[in-house]
mmCIF file of C-alpha atoms and ligand atoms in Angstrom:
data_model
loop_
_atom_site.group_PDB
_atom_site.id
_atom_site.type_symbol
_atom_site.label_atom_id
_atom_site.label_comp_id
_atom_site.label_asym_id
_atom_site.label_seq_id
_atom_site.Cartn_x
_atom_site.Cartn_y
_atom_site.Cartn_z
ATOM 1 C CA UNK T 1 -25.618 0.430 6.206
ATOM 2 C CA UNK T 2 -24.484 4.026 5.546
ATOM 3 C CA UNK T 3 -23.876 4.612 1.851
ATOM 4 C CA UNK T 4 -20.272 5.261 0.845
ATOM 5 C CA UNK T 5 -17.791 4.586 -1.941
ATOM 6 C CA UNK T 6 -14.914 2.276 -0.995
ATOM 7 C CA UNK T 7 -11.448 2.372 -2.561
ATOM 8 C CA UNK T 8 -10.120 -1.133 -2.188
ATOM 9 C CA UNK T 9 -6.508 -2.267 -2.473
ATOM 10 C CA UNK T 10 -6.671 -5.731 -4.033
ATOM 11 C CA UNK T 11 -2.999 -6.631 -3.688
ATOM 12 C CA UNK T 12 -0.578 -7.605 -6.452
ATOM 13 C CA UNK T 13 -2.812 -10.022 -8.371
ATOM 14 C CA UNK T 14 -3.256 -13.374 -6.651
ATOM 15 C CA UNK T 15 -6.794 -13.485 -5.173
ATOM 16 C CA UNK T 16 -5.401 -15.394 -2.159
ATOM 17 C CA UNK T 17 -3.618 -12.171 -1.196
ATOM 18 C CA UNK T 18 -6.846 -10.189 -0.819
ATOM 19 C CA UNK T 19 -7.731 -9.118 2.720
ATOM 20 C CA UNK T 20 -10.950 -10.571 4.119
ATOM 21 C CA UNK T 21 -12.398 -7.051 4.083
ATOM 22 C CA UNK T 22 -11.545 -6.580 0.397
ATOM 23 C CA UNK T 23 -13.113 -9.953 -0.414
ATOM 24 C CA UNK T 24 -16.324 -9.057 1.452
ATOM 25 C CA UNK T 25 -16.552 -5.731 -0.375
ATOM 26 C CA UNK T 26 -16.027 -7.347 -3.787
ATOM 27 C CA UNK T 27 -18.719 -9.922 -3.053
ATOM 28 C CA UNK T 28 -21.264 -7.362 -1.847
ATOM 29 C CA UNK T 29 -20.661 -4.640 -4.474
ATOM 30 C CA UNK T 30 -23.314 -3.759 -7.035
ATOM 31 C CA UNK T 31 -20.958 -1.713 -9.213
ATOM 32 C CA UNK T 32 -17.195 -2.252 -9.487
ATOM 33 C CA UNK T 33 -14.840 0.221 -11.154
ATOM 34 C CA UNK T 34 -11.526 -1.486 -11.811
ATOM 35 C CA UNK T 35 -8.191 -0.725 -13.430
ATOM 36 C CA UNK T 36 -8.181 -3.550 -15.959
ATOM 37 C CA UNK T 37 -4.569 -2.864 -16.996
ATOM 38 C CA UNK T 38 -3.256 -3.720 -13.525
ATOM 39 C CA UNK T 39 -5.797 -6.090 -11.967
ATOM 40 C CA UNK T 40 -6.286 -9.656 -13.264
ATOM 41 C CA UNK T 41 -9.740 -10.942 -14.291
ATOM 42 C CA UNK T 42 -9.428 -13.588 -11.560
ATOM 43 C CA UNK T 43 -10.133 -10.927 -8.922
ATOM 44 C CA UNK T 44 -13.185 -9.565 -10.715
ATOM 45 C CA UNK T 45 -14.546 -13.039 -11.190
ATOM 46 C CA UNK T 46 -15.007 -13.242 -7.394
ATOM 47 C CA UNK T 47 -17.880 -10.737 -7.636
ATOM 48 C CA UNK T 48 -21.523 -11.685 -8.192
ATOM 49 C CA UNK T 49 -22.564 -12.359 -11.749
ATOM 50 C CA UNK T 50 -25.093 -9.508 -11.557
ATOM 51 C CA UNK T 51 -22.502 -6.960 -10.425
ATOM 52 C CA UNK T 52 -21.853 -4.260 -13.010
ATOM 53 C CA UNK T 53 -18.116 -4.223 -13.842
ATOM 54 C CA UNK T 54 -16.661 -1.062 -15.364
ATOM 55 C CA UNK T 55 -13.123 -1.035 -16.807
ATOM 56 C CA UNK T 56 -11.388 2.294 -16.258
ATOM 57 C CA UNK T 57 -8.034 2.045 -18.013
ATOM 58 C CA UNK T 58 -9.233 3.869 -21.136
ATOM 59 C CA UNK T 59 -11.351 6.472 -19.282
ATOM 60 C CA UNK T 60 -10.303 9.929 -18.051
ATOM 61 C CA UNK T 61 -10.923 11.211 -14.526
ATOM 62 C CA UNK T 62 -14.062 13.147 -15.410
ATOM 63 C CA UNK T 63 -15.650 10.160 -17.159
ATOM 64 C CA UNK T 64 -14.862 7.838 -14.243
ATOM 65 C CA UNK T 65 -16.115 10.245 -11.592
ATOM 66 C CA UNK T 66 -19.310 11.184 -13.420
ATOM 67 C CA UNK T 67 -20.190 7.544 -13.803
ATOM 68 C CA UNK T 68 -19.242 6.688 -10.225
ATOM 69 C CA UNK T 69 -21.348 9.523 -8.794
ATOM 70 C CA UNK T 70 -24.268 8.624 -11.055
ATOM 71 C CA UNK T 71 -24.276 4.993 -9.823
ATOM 72 C CA UNK T 72 -23.930 6.139 -6.220
ATOM 73 C CA UNK T 73 -26.863 8.545 -6.563
ATOM 74 C CA UNK T 74 -28.963 5.697 -7.903
ATOM 75 C CA UNK T 75 -28.392 4.060 -4.503
ATOM 76 C CA UNK T 76 -25.882 1.437 -5.707
ATOM 77 C CA UNK T 77 -23.127 -0.018 -3.549
ATOM 78 C CA UNK T 78 -20.104 1.246 -5.515
ATOM 79 C CA UNK T 79 -16.496 0.169 -5.046
ATOM 80 C CA UNK T 80 -13.312 1.233 -6.814
ATOM 81 C CA UNK T 81 -10.506 -1.332 -7.079
ATOM 82 C CA UNK T 82 -6.832 -0.408 -7.154
ATOM 83 C CA UNK T 83 -3.905 -2.784 -7.542
ATOM 84 C CA UNK T 84 -1.620 -3.267 -4.529
ATOM 85 C CA UNK T 85 -2.208 -0.666 -1.854
ATOM 86 C CA UNK T 86 -4.172 2.436 -2.885
ATOM 87 C CA UNK T 87 -1.831 4.841 -1.056
ATOM 88 C CA UNK T 88 1.044 3.997 -3.386
ATOM 89 C CA UNK T 89 0.830 5.551 -6.860
ATOM 90 C CA UNK T 90 -2.920 4.961 -6.748
ATOM 91 C CA UNK T 91 -3.973 8.485 -7.830
ATOM 92 C CA UNK T 92 -6.804 8.310 -5.294
ATOM 93 C CA UNK T 93 -6.367 11.953 -4.254
ATOM 94 C CA UNK T 94 -8.087 13.456 -7.252
ATOM 95 C CA UNK T 95 -10.935 10.943 -7.065
ATOM 96 C CA UNK T 96 -11.570 11.505 -3.357
ATOM 97 C CA UNK T 97 -11.466 15.280 -3.870
ATOM 98 C CA UNK T 98 -14.344 15.076 -6.361
ATOM 99 C CA UNK T 99 -16.363 12.821 -4.028
ATOM 100 C CA UNK T 100 -15.740 15.161 -1.083
ATOM 101 C CA UNK T 101 -17.226 18.031 -3.100
ATOM 102 C CA UNK T 102 -20.348 15.916 -3.555
ATOM 103 C CA UNK T 103 -20.403 15.125 0.188
ATOM 104 C CA UNK T 104 -20.042 11.424 -0.583
ATOM 105 C CA UNK T 105 -18.538 9.385 2.227
ATOM 106 C CA UNK T 106 -15.333 7.543 1.278
ATOM 107 C CA UNK T 107 -13.549 4.552 2.769
ATOM 108 C CA UNK T 108 -10.073 3.244 1.863
ATOM 109 C CA UNK T 109 -9.184 -0.418 2.385
ATOM 110 C CA UNK T 110 -5.441 -1.206 2.326
ATOM 111 C CA UNK T 111 -3.906 -4.023 0.292
ATOM 112 C CA UNK T 112 -0.589 -5.840 -0.063
ATOM 113 C CA UNK T 113 1.795 -3.841 -2.217
ATOM 114 C CA UNK T 114 3.955 -5.261 -5.016
ATOM 115 C CA UNK T 115 7.173 -4.845 -3.035
ATOM 116 C CA UNK T 116 5.849 -7.022 -0.200
ATOM 117 C CA UNK T 117 4.963 -10.073 -2.268
ATOM 118 C CA UNK T 118 8.200 -9.719 -4.260
ATOM 119 C CA UNK T 119 10.290 -9.705 -1.066
ATOM 120 C CA UNK T 120 8.218 -12.554 0.378
ATOM 121 C CA UNK T 121 8.826 -14.802 -2.639
ATOM 122 C CA UNK T 122 12.547 -14.538 -1.889
ATOM 123 C CA UNK T 123 12.109 -14.846 1.892
ATOM 124 C CA UNK T 124 13.879 -11.500 2.052
ATOM 125 C CA UNK T 125 14.178 -9.246 5.080
ATOM 126 C CA UNK T 126 14.807 -5.753 3.749
ATOM 127 C CA UNK T 127 15.797 -4.301 7.141
ATOM 128 C CA UNK T 128 18.850 -6.276 8.225
ATOM 129 C CA UNK T 129 20.618 -4.862 11.336
ATOM 130 C CA UNK T 130 23.756 -2.835 10.606
ATOM 131 C CA UNK T 131 23.227 -3.227 6.841
ATOM 132 C CA UNK T 132 20.106 -1.139 6.342
ATOM 133 C CA UNK T 133 17.091 -0.249 8.477
ATOM 134 C CA UNK T 134 15.331 1.722 5.795
ATOM 135 C CA UNK T 135 13.081 0.820 2.866
ATOM 136 C CA UNK T 136 12.437 3.434 0.206
ATOM 137 C CA UNK T 137 9.401 3.024 -2.049
ATOM 138 C CA UNK T 138 9.835 5.215 -5.096
ATOM 139 C CA UNK T 139 10.190 5.383 -8.859
ATOM 140 C CA UNK T 140 12.298 6.879 -11.614
ATOM 141 C CA UNK T 141 10.756 10.258 -12.339
ATOM 142 C CA UNK T 142 9.438 9.648 -15.875
ATOM 143 C CA UNK T 143 6.720 12.133 -16.862
ATOM 144 C CA UNK T 144 5.409 12.545 -13.328
ATOM 145 C CA UNK T 145 6.532 15.646 -11.461
ATOM 146 C CA UNK T 146 9.006 14.719 -8.729
ATOM 147 C CA UNK T 147 10.779 17.012 -6.260
ATOM 148 C CA UNK T 148 14.523 17.303 -6.982
ATOM 149 C CA UNK T 149 15.360 16.331 -3.391
ATOM 150 C CA UNK T 150 13.887 12.882 -4.171
ATOM 151 C CA UNK T 151 15.902 12.367 -7.363
ATOM 152 C CA UNK T 152 17.145 8.802 -7.806
ATOM 153 C CA UNK T 153 20.654 10.099 -7.162
ATOM 154 C CA UNK T 154 19.642 11.452 -3.755
ATOM 155 C CA UNK T 155 17.757 8.275 -2.833
ATOM 156 C CA UNK T 156 20.632 6.043 -3.968
ATOM 157 C CA UNK T 157 23.106 7.916 -1.755
ATOM 158 C CA UNK T 158 21.523 6.209 1.275
ATOM 159 C CA UNK T 159 22.299 2.721 -0.080
ATOM 160 C CA UNK T 160 19.173 1.460 1.680
ATOM 161 C CA UNK T 161 16.671 -1.126 0.412
ATOM 162 C CA UNK T 162 15.194 0.625 -2.602
ATOM 163 C CA UNK T 163 11.955 -0.582 -4.202
ATOM 164 C CA UNK T 164 11.404 0.985 -7.591
ATOM 165 C CA UNK T 165 7.952 1.000 -9.149
ATOM 166 C CA UNK T 166 7.071 2.251 -12.636
ATOM 167 C CA UNK T 167 10.729 2.385 -13.689
ATOM 168 C CA UNK T 168 11.322 -0.418 -16.215
ATOM 169 C CA UNK T 169 11.077 1.998 -19.159
ATOM 170 C CA UNK T 170 13.957 3.980 -17.662
ATOM 171 C CA UNK T 171 16.185 1.059 -16.742
ATOM 172 C CA UNK T 172 19.341 2.369 -18.495
ATOM 173 C CA UNK T 173 19.508 5.660 -16.603
ATOM 174 C CA UNK T 174 18.298 3.922 -13.442
ATOM 175 C CA UNK T 175 21.126 1.380 -13.484
ATOM 176 C CA UNK T 176 23.704 4.039 -14.365
ATOM 177 C CA UNK T 177 22.601 6.268 -11.479
ATOM 178 C CA UNK T 178 22.454 3.419 -8.953
ATOM 179 C CA UNK T 179 25.956 2.255 -9.890
ATOM 180 C CA UNK T 180 27.346 5.615 -8.739
ATOM 181 C CA UNK T 181 26.518 4.538 -5.173
ATOM 182 C CA UNK T 182 25.741 0.816 -4.859
ATOM 183 C CA UNK T 183 28.272 -1.963 -5.435
ATOM 184 C CA UNK T 184 27.847 -3.504 -8.939
ATOM 185 C CA UNK T 185 27.304 -6.905 -7.300
ATOM 186 C CA UNK T 186 24.424 -5.647 -5.126
ATOM 187 C CA UNK T 187 21.507 -8.044 -5.492
ATOM 188 C CA UNK T 188 18.378 -6.880 -7.283
ATOM 189 C CA UNK T 189 15.073 -8.762 -7.251
ATOM 190 C CA UNK T 190 13.249 -8.175 -10.510
ATOM 191 C CA UNK T 191 9.549 -9.027 -10.432
ATOM 192 C CA UNK T 192 7.138 -9.035 -13.355
ATOM 193 C CA UNK T 193 3.380 -9.481 -12.806
ATOM 194 C CA UNK T 194 4.344 -11.004 -9.475
ATOM 195 C CA UNK T 195 1.691 -13.443 -8.191
ATOM 196 C CA UNK T 196 -0.209 -13.423 -11.523
ATOM 197 C CA UNK T 197 -0.523 -16.810 -13.254
ATOM 198 C CA UNK T 198 2.236 -15.838 -15.702
ATOM 199 C CA UNK T 199 4.272 -13.775 -13.218
ATOM 200 C CA UNK T 200 7.862 -14.391 -12.139
ATOM 201 C CA UNK T 201 10.713 -13.009 -10.039
ATOM 202 C CA UNK T 202 14.455 -13.403 -10.409
ATOM 203 C CA UNK T 203 17.553 -12.273 -8.503
ATOM 204 C CA UNK T 204 20.305 -10.652 -10.538
ATOM 205 C CA UNK T 205 23.297 -8.366 -9.925
ATOM 206 C CA UNK T 206 22.824 -4.617 -10.226
ATOM 207 C CA UNK T 207 25.385 -4.435 -13.043
ATOM 208 C CA UNK T 208 23.094 -6.679 -15.154
ATOM 209 C CA UNK T 209 19.805 -4.854 -14.480
ATOM 210 C CA UNK T 210 19.631 -3.078 -17.836
ATOM 211 C CA UNK T 211 20.679 -5.985 -20.041
ATOM 212 C CA UNK T 212 18.377 -8.398 -18.185
ATOM 213 C CA UNK T 213 15.361 -6.074 -18.385
ATOM 214 C CA UNK T 214 15.871 -5.451 -22.089
ATOM 215 C CA UNK T 215 16.286 -9.137 -22.816
ATOM 216 C CA UNK T 216 12.987 -9.809 -21.030
ATOM 217 C CA UNK T 217 11.387 -6.821 -22.780
ATOM 218 C CA UNK T 218 10.212 -5.373 -19.464
ATOM 219 C CA UNK T 219 8.148 -2.218 -19.752
ATOM 220 C CA UNK T 220 5.054 -2.610 -17.598
ATOM 221 C CA UNK T 221 4.061 -4.189 -14.261
ATOM 222 C CA UNK T 222 7.653 -4.593 -13.167
ATOM 223 C CA UNK T 223 9.217 -3.913 -9.794
ATOM 224 C CA UNK T 224 12.886 -3.766 -8.779
ATOM 225 C CA UNK T 225 14.119 -4.264 -5.222
ATOM 226 C CA UNK T 226 17.740 -3.188 -4.943
ATOM 227 C CA UNK T 227 19.187 -3.947 -1.534
ATOM 228 C CA UNK T 228 22.474 -4.622 0.244
ATOM 229 C CA UNK T 229 20.333 -6.701 2.666
ATOM 230 C CA UNK T 230 19.573 -9.381 0.084
ATOM 231 C CA UNK T 231 22.754 -11.414 0.618
ATOM 232 C CA UNK T 232 23.096 -10.939 4.384
ATOM 233 C CA UNK T 233 21.637 -14.141 5.811
ATOM 234 C CA UNK T 234 24.459 -14.326 8.389
ATOM 235 C CA UNK T 235 23.443 -11.103 10.225
ATOM 236 C CA UNK T 236 21.369 -11.462 13.423
ATOM 237 C CA UNK T 237 19.201 -8.908 15.175
ATOM 238 C CA UNK T 238 19.115 -8.360 18.941
ATOM 239 C CA UNK T 239 15.457 -9.222 19.210
ATOM 240 C CA UNK T 240 15.883 -12.889 20.200
ATOM 241 C CA UNK T 241 19.366 -12.554 21.652
ATOM 242 C CA UNK T 242 19.308 -14.156 25.163
ATOM 243 C CA UNK T 243 21.437 -11.263 26.517
ATOM 244 C CA UNK T 244 19.103 -8.573 25.215
ATOM 245 C CA UNK T 245 16.490 -7.452 27.731
ATOM 246 C CA UNK T 246 13.237 -5.849 26.684
ATOM 247 C CA UNK T 247 9.768 -5.211 28.083
ATOM 248 C CA UNK T 248 8.528 -8.742 27.415
ATOM 249 C CA UNK T 249 11.708 -10.661 28.267
ATOM 250 C CA UNK T 250 13.832 -10.031 31.356
ATOM 251 C CA UNK T 251 17.355 -11.454 31.586
HETATM 252 C C1 LIG Z 1 0.319 2.532 -10.620
HETATM 253 S S1 LIG Z 1 1.522 1.628 -9.719
HETATM 254 C C2 LIG Z 1 0.536 1.025 -8.405
HETATM 255 C C3 LIG Z 1 1.294 0.339 -7.304
HETATM 256 C C4 LIG Z 1 0.352 -0.385 -6.338
HETATM 257 N N1 LIG Z 1 -0.539 0.563 -5.716
HETATM 258 C C5 LIG Z 1 1.073 -1.198 -5.268
HETATM 259 O O1 LIG Z 1 0.973 -0.876 -4.082
HETATM 260 O O2 LIG Z 1 1.739 -2.189 -5.626
HETATM 261 C C6 LIG Z 1 1.751 0.255 -10.769
HETATM 262 C C7 LIG Z 1 3.165 -0.270 -10.670
HETATM 263 O O3 LIG Z 1 3.285 -1.069 -9.487
HETATM 264 C C8 LIG Z 1 4.150 -2.157 -9.740
HETATM 265 N N2 LIG Z 1 3.359 -3.390 -9.653
HETATM 266 C C9 LIG Z 1 2.050 -3.501 -9.299
HETATM 267 N N3 LIG Z 1 1.671 -4.789 -9.264
HETATM 268 C C10 LIG Z 1 2.758 -5.510 -9.606
HETATM 269 C C11 LIG Z 1 3.016 -6.909 -9.733
HETATM 270 N N4 LIG Z 1 2.069 -7.811 -9.511
HETATM 271 N N5 LIG Z 1 4.253 -7.291 -10.114
HETATM 272 C C12 LIG Z 1 5.221 -6.378 -10.340
HETATM 273 N N6 LIG Z 1 5.053 -5.057 -10.222
HETATM 274 C C13 LIG Z 1 3.841 -4.629 -9.852
HETATM 275 C C14 LIG Z 1 4.707 -1.954 -11.142
HETATM 276 O O4 LIG Z 1 5.863 -1.141 -11.025
HETATM 277 C C15 LIG Z 1 3.576 -1.184 -11.793
HETATM 278 O O5 LIG Z 1 4.022 -0.479 -12.931
#
């Protein structure tokens, strides 16, 4: 097998939500780098007992990359685990850039993102016809540079399904900004460590988002799904409508 380093999305936490490919990679790895602040031990425990497991949450980029390249050059099968899907706030860019410079082949394996399991727990469709056909995955800006055109205010103007990552610390300003555009009774799913053993989700009204989050002391590993689609069970799409013709069903 050609040597490479694989970046694996391990999903939101529950090992049952791993893809088969992710599971195979975890089982065959000789060295695993993992973000211990966001991935539960349960996932790591699926690896072989001889696999070297390196926690990265207290390391900087240079330390992680030096170690990763060193293990790779020793001929080890190295994988790097990221929570959810690596393309979403995974900071894989800077890691891949360093590996490219070393001519090390890279593979990325997708995973289930936090918004998907949170919606699934509530049997929620976030794209209800005539209500919203758009899902935005974003965050409150915090310390990370964010283009002004993507400010929360601009995103909220669309009144689409809005999934906010990394925003619990900024819940006061988030709620205030959202209330300029969304109805105060818009449903919000709040999820904390969703699919972890101690995780939970709850549906609240937008007007209560701040008070609820503070009462629960939410800071980390929290997602909010704000959506006018969440209380629209009576809306029906055309897809299965007997009068709606499409390629696979003629009237
Ligand atoms: C660095 S971002 C990575 C997101 C990840 N790549 C994904 O696709 O879900 C970490 C943030 O994702 C959200 N998150 C990840 N896993 C979560 C979970 N199990 N429950 C709730 N939120 C989660 C939280 O907002 C957390 O602060």
